[in-house]
Short mmCIF file of C-alpha atoms in Angstrom, two decimals:
data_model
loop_
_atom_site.label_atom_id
_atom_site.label_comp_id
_atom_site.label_asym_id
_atom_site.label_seq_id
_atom_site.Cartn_x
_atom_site.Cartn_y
_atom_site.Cartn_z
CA UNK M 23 0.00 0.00 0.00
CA UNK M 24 1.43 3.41 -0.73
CA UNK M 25 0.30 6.78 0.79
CA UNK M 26 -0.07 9.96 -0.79
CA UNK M 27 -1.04 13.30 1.08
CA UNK M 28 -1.63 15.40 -2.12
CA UNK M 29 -1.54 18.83 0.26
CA UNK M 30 2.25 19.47 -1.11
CA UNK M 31 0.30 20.42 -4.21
CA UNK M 32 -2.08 22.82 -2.51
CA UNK M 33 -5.29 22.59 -4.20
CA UNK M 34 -4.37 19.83 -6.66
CA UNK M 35 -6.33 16.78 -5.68
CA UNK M 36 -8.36 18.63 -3.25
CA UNK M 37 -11.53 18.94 -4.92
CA UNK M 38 -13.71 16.46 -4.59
CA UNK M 39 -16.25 16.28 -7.49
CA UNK M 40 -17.36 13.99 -10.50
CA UNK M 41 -17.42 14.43 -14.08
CA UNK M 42 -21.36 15.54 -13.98
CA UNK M 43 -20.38 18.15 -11.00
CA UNK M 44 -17.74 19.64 -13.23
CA UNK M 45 -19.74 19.48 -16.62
CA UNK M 46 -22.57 21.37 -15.25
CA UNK M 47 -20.15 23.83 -13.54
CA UNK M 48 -18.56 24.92 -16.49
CA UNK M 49 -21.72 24.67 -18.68
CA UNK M 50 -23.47 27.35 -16.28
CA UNK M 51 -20.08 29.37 -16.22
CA UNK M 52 -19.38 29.40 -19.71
CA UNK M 53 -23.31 29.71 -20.50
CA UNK M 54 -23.44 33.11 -18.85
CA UNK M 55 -25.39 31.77 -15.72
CA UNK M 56 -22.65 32.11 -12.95
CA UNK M 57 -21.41 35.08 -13.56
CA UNK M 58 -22.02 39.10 -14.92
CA UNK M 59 -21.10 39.01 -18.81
CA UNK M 60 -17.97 41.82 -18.16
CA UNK M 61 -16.72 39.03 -15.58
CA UNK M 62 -16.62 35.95 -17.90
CA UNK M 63 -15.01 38.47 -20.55
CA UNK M 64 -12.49 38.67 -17.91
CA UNK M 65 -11.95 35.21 -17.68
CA UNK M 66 -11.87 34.63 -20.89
CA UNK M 67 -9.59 37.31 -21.77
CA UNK M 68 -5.90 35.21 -22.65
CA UNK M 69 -2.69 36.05 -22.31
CA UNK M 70 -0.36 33.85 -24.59
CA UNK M 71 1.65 30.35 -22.61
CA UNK M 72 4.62 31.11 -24.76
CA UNK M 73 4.96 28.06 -26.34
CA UNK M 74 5.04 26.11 -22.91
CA UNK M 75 1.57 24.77 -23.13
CA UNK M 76 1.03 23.93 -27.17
CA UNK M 77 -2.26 24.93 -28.40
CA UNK M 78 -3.71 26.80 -25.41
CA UNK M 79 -3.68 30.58 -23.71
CA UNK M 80 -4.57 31.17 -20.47
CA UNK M 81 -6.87 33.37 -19.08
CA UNK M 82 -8.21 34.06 -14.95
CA UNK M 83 -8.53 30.76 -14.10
CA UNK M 84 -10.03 29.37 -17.75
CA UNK M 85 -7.75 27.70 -20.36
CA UNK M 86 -8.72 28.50 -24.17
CA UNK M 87 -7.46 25.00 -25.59
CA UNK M 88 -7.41 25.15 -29.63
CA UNK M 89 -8.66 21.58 -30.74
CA UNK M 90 -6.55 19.40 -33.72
CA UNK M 91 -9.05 20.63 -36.05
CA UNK M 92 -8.83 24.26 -34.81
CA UNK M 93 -11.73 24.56 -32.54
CA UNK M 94 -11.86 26.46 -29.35
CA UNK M 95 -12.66 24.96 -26.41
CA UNK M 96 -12.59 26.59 -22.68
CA UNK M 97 -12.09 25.09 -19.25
CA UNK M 98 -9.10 23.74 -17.32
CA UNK M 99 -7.00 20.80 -16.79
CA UNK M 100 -4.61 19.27 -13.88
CA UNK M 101 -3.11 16.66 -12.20
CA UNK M 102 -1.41 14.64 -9.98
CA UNK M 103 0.71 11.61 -9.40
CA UNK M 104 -2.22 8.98 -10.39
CA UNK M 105 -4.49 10.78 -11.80
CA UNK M 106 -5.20 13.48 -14.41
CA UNK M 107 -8.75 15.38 -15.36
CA UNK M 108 -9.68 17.54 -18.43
CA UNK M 109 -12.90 19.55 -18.48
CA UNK M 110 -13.64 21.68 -21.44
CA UNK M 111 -16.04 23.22 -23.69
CA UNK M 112 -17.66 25.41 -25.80
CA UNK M 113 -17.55 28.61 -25.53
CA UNK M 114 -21.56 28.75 -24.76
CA UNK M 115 -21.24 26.04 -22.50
CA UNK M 116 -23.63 24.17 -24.19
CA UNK M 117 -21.06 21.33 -25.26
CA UNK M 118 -19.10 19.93 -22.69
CA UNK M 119 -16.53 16.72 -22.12
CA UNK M 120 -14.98 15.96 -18.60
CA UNK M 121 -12.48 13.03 -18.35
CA UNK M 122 -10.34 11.50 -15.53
CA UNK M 123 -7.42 9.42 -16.11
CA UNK M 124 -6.79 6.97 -13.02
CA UNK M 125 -2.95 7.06 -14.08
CA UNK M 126 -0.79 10.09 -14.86
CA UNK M 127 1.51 7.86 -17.11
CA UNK M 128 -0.92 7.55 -19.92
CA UNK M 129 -1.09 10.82 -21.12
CA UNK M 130 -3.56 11.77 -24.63
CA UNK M 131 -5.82 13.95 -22.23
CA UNK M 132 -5.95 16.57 -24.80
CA UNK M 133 -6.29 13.87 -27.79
CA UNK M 134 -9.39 12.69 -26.18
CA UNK M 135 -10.97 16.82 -26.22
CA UNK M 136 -10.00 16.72 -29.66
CA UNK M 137 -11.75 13.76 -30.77
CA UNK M 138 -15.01 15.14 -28.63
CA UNK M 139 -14.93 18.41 -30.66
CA UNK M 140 -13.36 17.67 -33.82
#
């Protein structure tokens, strides 16, 4: 048995959620129901990763991921050892995918959005 206490990473693998929890969060964010419209611009407003993160920009708190077939797709990804999630979608929320990967070491997170939206 091994032991992990995933507070070195501060708030990665501290939320405790499921894919449904995190689909309908984003849909009502990105759908204009969580927040005033000049506060999603905000969010939504990138800044370039400088070639660190292929294919994305950041913005406050939402990534702006640019799909293999060049369609934009908003909401965030993370990880830690074990275990890696992706939740993103359209810009009007009203498409969504959320995955979990039960093992950091299999990577294709981001081929898996692609295929969703392509």
């Amino acid at each position: 048995m091994t032991e992990l206490n995933p507070s070195w990473a501060w708030a990665a693998g501290e939320m405790i959620t499921n894919a449904s929890d995190l689909n309908r969060l984003y849909a009502a964010l990105l759908g204009g129901r969580l927040l005033r419209p000049a506060q999603l611009a905000q969010m939504t407003t990138t800044v370039s990763t400088e070639g660190n993160l292929a294919r994305q920009r950041y913005g406050l708190g939402l990534i702006e991921y640019e799909t293999t077939c060049g369609i934009k797709v908003w909401g965030h990804s993370g990880g830690i050892h074990g275990s890696s999630t992706q939740a993103f979608g359209t810009k009007d929320g009203r498409h969504m995918i959320t995955l979990n990967f039960n093992g950091d070491w299999v990577g294709g997170g981001k081929n898996v959005v692609s295929a969703e939206f392509c």
